[in-house]
PQR file with spaces between the fields and no chain letter, atoms N, CA, C, O and H, PARSE charges and radii, in Angstrom:
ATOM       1  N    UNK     1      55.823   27.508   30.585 -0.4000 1.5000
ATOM       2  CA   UNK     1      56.312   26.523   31.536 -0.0000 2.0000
ATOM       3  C    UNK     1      55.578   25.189   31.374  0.5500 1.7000
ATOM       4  O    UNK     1      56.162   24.107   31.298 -0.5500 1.4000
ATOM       5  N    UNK     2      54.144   25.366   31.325 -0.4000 1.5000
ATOM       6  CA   UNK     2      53.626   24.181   31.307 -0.0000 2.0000
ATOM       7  C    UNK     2      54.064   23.018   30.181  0.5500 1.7000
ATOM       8  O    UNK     2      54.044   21.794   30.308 -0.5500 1.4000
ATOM       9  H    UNK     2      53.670   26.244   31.387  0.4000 1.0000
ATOM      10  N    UNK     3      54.569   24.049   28.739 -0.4000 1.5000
ATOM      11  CA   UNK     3      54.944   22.960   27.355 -0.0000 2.0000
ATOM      12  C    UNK     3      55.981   21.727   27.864  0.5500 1.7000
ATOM      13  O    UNK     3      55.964   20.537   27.548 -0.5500 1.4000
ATOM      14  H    UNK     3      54.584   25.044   28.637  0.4000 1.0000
ATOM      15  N    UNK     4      56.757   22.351   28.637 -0.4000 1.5000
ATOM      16  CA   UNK     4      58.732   22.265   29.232 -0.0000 2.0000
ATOM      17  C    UNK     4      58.103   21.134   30.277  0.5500 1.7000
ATOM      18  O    UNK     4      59.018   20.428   30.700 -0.5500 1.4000
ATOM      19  H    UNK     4      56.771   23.318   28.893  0.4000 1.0000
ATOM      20  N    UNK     5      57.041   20.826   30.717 -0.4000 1.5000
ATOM      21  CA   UNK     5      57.042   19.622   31.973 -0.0000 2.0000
ATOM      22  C    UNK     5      56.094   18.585   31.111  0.5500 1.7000
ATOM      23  O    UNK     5      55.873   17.660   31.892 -0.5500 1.4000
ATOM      24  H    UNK     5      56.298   21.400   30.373  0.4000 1.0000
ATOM      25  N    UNK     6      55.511   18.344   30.013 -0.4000 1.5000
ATOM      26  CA   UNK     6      54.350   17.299   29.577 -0.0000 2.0000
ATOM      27  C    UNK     6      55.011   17.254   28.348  0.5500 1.7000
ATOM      28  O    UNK     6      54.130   16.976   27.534 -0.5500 1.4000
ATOM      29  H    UNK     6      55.691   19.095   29.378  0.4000 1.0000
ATOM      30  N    UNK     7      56.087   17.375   27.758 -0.4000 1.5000
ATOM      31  CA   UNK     7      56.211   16.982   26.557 -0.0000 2.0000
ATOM      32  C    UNK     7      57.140   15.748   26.607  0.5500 1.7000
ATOM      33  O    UNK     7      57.138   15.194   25.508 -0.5500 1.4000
ATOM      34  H    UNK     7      56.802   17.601   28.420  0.4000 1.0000
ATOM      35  N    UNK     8      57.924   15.137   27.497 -0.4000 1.5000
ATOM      36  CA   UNK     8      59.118   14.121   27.645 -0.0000 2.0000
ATOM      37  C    UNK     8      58.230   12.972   29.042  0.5500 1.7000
ATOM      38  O    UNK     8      58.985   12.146   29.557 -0.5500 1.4000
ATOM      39  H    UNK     8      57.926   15.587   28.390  0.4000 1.0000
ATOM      40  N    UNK     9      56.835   12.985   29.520 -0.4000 1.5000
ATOM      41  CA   UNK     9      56.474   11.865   30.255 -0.0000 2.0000
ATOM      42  C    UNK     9      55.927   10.535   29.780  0.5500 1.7000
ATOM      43  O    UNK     9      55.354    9.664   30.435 -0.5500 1.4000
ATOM      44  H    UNK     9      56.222   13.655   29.102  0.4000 1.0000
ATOM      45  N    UNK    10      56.186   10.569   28.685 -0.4000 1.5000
ATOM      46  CA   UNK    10      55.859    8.883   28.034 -0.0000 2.0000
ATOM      47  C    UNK    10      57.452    8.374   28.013  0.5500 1.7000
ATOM      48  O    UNK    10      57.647    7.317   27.414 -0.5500 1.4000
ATOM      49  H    UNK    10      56.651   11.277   28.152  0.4000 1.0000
ATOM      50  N    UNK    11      58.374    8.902   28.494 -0.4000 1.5000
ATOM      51  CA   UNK    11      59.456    8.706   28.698 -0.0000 2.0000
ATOM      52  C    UNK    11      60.192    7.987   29.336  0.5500 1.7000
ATOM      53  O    UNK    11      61.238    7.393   29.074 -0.5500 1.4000
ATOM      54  H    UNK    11      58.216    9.761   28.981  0.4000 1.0000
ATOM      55  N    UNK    12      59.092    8.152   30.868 -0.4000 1.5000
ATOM      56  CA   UNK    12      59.518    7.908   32.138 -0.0000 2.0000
ATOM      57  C    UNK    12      58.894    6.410   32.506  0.5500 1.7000
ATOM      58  O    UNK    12      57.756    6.029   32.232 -0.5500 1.4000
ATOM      59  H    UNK    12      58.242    8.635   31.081  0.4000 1.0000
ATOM      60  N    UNK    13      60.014    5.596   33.255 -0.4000 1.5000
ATOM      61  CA   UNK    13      59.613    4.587   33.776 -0.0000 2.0000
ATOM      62  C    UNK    13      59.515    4.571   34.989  0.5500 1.7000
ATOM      63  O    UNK    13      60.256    5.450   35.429 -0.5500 1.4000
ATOM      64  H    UNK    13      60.939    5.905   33.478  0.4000 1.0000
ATOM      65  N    UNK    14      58.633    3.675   36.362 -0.4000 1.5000
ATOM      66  CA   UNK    14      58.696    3.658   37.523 -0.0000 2.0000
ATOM      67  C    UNK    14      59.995    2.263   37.498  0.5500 1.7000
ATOM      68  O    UNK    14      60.139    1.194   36.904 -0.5500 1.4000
ATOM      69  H    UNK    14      58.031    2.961   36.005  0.4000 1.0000
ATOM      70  N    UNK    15      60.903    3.245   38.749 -0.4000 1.5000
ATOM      71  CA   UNK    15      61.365    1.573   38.821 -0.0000 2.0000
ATOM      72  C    UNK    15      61.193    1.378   40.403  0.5500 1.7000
ATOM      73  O    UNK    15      61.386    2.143   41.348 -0.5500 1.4000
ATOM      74  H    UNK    15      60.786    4.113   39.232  0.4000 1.0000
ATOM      75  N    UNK    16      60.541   -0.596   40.275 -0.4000 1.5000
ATOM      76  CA   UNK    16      60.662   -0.944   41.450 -0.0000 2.0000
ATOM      77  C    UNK    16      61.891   -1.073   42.406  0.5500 1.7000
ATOM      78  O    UNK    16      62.998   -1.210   41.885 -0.5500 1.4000
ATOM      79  H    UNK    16      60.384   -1.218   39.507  0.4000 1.0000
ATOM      80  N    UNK    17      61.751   -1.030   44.127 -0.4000 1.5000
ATOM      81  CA   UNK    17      63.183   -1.166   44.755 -0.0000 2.0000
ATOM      82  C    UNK    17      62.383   -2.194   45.182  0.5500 1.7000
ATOM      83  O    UNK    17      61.166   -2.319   45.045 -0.5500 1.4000
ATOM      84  H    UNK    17      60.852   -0.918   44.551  0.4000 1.0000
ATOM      85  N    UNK    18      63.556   -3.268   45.966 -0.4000 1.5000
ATOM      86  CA   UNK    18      63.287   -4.353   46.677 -0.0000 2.0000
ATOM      87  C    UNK    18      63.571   -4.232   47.891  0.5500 1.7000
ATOM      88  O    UNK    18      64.672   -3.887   48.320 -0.5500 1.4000
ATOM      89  H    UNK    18      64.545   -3.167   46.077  0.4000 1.0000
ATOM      90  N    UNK    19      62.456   -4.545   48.641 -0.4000 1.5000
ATOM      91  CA   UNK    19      62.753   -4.320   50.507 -0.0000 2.0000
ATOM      92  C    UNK    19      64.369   -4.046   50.956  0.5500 1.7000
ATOM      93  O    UNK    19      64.962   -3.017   51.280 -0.5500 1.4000
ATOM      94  H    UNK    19      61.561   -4.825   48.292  0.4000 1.0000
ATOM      95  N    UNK    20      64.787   -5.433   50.821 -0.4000 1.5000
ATOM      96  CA   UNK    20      66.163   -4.950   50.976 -0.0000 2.0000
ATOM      97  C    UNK    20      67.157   -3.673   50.970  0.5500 1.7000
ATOM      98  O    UNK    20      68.018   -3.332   51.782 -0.5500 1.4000
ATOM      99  H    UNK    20      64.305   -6.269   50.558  0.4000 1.0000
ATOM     100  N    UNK    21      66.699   -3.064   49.696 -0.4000 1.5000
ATOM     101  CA   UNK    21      67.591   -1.606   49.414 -0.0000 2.0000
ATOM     102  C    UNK    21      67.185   -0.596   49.993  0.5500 1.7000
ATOM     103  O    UNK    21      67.721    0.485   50.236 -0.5500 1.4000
ATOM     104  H    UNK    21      66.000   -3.341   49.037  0.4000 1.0000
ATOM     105  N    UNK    22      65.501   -1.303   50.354 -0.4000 1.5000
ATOM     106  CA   UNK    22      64.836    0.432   50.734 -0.0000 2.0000
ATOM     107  C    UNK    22      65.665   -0.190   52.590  0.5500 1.7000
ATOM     108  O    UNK    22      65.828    0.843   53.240 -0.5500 1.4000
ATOM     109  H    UNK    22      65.065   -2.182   50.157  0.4000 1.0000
ATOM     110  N    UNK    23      65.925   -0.873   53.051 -0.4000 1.5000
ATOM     111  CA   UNK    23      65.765   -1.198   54.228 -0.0000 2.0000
ATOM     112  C    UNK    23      67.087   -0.696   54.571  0.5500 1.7000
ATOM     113  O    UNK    23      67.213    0.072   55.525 -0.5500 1.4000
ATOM     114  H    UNK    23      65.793   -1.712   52.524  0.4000 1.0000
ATOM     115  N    UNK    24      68.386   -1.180   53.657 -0.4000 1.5000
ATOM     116  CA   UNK    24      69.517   -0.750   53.433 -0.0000 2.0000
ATOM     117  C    UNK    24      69.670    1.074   53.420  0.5500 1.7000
ATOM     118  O    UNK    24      70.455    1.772   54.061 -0.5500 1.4000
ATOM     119  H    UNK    24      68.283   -1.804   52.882  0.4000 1.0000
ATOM     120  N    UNK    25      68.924    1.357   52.732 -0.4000 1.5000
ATOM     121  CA   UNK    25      69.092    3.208   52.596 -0.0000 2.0000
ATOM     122  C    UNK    25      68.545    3.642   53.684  0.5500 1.7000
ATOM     123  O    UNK    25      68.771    4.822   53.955 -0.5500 1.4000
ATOM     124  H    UNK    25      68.286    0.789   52.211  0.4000 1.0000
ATOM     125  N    UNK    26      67.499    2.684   54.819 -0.4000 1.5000
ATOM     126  CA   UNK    26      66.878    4.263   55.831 -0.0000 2.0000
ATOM     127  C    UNK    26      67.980    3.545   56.785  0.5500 1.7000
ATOM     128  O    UNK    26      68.386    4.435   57.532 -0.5500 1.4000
ATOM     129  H    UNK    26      67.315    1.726   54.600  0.4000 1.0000
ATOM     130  N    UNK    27      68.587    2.425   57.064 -0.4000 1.5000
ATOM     131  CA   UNK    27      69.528    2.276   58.150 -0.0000 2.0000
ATOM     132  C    UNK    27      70.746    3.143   58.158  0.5500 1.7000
ATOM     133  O    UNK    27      71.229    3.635   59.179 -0.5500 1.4000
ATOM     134  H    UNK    27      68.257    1.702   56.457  0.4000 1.0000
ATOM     135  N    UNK    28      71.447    3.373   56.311 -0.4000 1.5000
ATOM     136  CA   UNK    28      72.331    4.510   56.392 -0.0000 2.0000
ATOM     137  C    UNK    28      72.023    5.593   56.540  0.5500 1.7000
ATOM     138  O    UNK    28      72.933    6.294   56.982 -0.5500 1.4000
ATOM     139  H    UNK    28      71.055    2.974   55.482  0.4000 1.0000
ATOM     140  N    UNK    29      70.784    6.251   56.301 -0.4000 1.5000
ATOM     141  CA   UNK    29      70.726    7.536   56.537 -0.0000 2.0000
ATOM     142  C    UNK    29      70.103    7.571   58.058  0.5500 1.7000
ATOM     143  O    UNK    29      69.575    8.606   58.466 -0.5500 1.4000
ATOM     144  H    UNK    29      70.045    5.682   55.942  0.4000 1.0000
ATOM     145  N    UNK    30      70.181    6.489   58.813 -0.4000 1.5000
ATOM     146  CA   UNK    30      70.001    6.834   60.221 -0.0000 2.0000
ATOM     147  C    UNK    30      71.236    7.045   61.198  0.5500 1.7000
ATOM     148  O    UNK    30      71.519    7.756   62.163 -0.5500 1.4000
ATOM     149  H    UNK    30      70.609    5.649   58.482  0.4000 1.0000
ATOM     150  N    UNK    31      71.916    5.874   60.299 -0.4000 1.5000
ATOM     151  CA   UNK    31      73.244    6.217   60.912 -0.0000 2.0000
ATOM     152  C    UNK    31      74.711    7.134   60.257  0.5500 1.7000
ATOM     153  O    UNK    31      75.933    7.162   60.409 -0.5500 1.4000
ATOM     154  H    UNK    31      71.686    5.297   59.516  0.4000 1.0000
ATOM     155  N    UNK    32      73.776    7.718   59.566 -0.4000 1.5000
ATOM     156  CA   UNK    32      74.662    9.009   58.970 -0.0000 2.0000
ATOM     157  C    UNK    32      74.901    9.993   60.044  0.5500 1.7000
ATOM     158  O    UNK    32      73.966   10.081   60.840 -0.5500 1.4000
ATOM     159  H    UNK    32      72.784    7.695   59.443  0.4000 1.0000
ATOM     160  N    UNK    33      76.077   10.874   60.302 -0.4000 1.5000
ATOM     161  CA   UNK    33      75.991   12.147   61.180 -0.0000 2.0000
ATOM     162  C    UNK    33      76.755   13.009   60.551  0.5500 1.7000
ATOM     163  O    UNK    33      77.667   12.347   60.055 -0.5500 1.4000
ATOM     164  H    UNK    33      76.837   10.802   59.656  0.4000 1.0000
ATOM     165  N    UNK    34      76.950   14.637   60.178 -0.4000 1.5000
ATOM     166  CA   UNK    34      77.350   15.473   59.415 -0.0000 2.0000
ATOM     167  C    UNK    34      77.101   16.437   60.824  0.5500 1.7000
ATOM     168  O    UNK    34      76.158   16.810   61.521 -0.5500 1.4000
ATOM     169  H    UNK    34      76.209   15.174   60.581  0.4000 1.0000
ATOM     170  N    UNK    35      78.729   16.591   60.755 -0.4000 1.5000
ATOM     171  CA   UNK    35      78.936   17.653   62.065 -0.0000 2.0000
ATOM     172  C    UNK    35      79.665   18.719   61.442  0.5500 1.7000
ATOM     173  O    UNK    35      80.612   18.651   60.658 -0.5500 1.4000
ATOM     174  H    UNK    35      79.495   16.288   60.189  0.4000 1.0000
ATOM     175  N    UNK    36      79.010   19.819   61.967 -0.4000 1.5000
ATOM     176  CA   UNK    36      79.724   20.962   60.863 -0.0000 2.0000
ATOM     177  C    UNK    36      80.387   22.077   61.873  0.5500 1.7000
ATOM     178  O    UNK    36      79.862   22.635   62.836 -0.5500 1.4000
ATOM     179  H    UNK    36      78.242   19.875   62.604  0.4000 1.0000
ATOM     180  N    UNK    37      81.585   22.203   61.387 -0.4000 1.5000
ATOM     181  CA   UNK    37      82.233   23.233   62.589 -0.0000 2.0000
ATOM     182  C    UNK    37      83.450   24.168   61.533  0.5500 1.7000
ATOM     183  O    UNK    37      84.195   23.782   60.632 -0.5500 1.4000
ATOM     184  H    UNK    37      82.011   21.749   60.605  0.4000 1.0000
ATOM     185  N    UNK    38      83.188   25.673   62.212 -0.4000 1.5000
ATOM     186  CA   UNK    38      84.279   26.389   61.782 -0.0000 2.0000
ATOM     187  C    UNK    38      83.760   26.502   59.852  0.5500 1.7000
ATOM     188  O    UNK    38      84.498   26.952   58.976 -0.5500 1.4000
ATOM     189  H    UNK    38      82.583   25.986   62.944  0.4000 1.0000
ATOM     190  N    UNK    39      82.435   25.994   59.646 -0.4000 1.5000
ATOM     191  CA   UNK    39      82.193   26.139   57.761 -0.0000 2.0000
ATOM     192  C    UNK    39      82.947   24.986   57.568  0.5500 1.7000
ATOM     193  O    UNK    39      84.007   25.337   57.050 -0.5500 1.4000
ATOM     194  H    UNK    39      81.835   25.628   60.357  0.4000 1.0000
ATOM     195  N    UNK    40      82.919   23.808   57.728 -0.4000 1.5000
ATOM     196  CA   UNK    40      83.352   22.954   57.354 -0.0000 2.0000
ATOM     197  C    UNK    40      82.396   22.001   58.036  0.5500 1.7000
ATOM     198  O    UNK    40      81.858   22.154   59.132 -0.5500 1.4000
ATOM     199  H    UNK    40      82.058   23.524   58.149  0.4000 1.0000
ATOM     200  N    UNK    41      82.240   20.620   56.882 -0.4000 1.5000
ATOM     201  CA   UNK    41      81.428   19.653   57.586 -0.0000 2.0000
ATOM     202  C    UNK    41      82.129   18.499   56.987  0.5500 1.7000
ATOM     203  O    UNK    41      82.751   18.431   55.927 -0.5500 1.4000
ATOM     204  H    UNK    41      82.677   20.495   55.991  0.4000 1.0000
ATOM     205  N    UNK    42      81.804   17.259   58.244 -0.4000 1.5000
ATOM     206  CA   UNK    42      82.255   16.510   58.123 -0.0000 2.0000
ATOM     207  C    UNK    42      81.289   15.331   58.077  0.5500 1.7000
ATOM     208  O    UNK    42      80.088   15.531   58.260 -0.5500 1.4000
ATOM     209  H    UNK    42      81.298   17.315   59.105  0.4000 1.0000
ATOM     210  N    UNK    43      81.725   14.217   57.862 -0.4000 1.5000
ATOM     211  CA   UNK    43      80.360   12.791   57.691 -0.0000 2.0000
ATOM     212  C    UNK    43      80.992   12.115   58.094  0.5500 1.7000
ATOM     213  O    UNK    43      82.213   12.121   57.937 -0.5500 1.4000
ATOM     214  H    UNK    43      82.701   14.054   57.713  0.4000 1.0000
ATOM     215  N    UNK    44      80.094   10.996   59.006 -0.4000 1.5000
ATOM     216  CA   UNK    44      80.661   10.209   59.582 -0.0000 2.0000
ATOM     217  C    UNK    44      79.522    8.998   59.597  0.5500 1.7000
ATOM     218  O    UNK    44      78.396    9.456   59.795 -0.5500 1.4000
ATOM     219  H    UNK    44      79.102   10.992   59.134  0.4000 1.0000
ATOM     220  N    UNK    45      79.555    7.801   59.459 -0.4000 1.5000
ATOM     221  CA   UNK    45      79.290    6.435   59.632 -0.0000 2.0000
ATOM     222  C    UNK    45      78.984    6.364   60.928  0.5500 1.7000
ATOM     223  O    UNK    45      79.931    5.715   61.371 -0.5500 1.4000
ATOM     224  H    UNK    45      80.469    7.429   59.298  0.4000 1.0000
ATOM     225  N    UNK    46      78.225    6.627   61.898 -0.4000 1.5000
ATOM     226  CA   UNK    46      78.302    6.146   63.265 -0.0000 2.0000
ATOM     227  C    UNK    46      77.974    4.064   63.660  0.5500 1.7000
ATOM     228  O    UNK    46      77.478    3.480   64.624 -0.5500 1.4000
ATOM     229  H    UNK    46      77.456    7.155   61.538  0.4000 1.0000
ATOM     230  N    UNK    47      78.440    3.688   62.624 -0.4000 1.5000
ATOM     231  CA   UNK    47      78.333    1.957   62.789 -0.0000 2.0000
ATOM     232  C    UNK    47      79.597    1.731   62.825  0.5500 1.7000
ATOM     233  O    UNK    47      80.015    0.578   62.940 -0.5500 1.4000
ATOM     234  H    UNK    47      78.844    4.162   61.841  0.4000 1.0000
């Protein structure tokens, strides 16, 4: 296991986000709602 996780990390880049997007993603996932009824779910936008 250990070969399979350290052989592909000179690979990897960090990428920066800009306030904006991060600010943008926690407002949608605050106003996300997933109501699930009967095995079925649904999503909804509450804005």
């Amino acid at each position: 296991m250990e070969k399979i996780y350290t052989d592909k990390t000179e690979k990897c880049t960090l990428v920066k986000a800009r306030p904006e997007t991060i600010e943008f993603l926690l407002a949608y996932s605050k106003s996300l709602d997933i109501t699930e009824t009967k095995g079925l779910q649904f999503e909804s936008n509450l804005n």
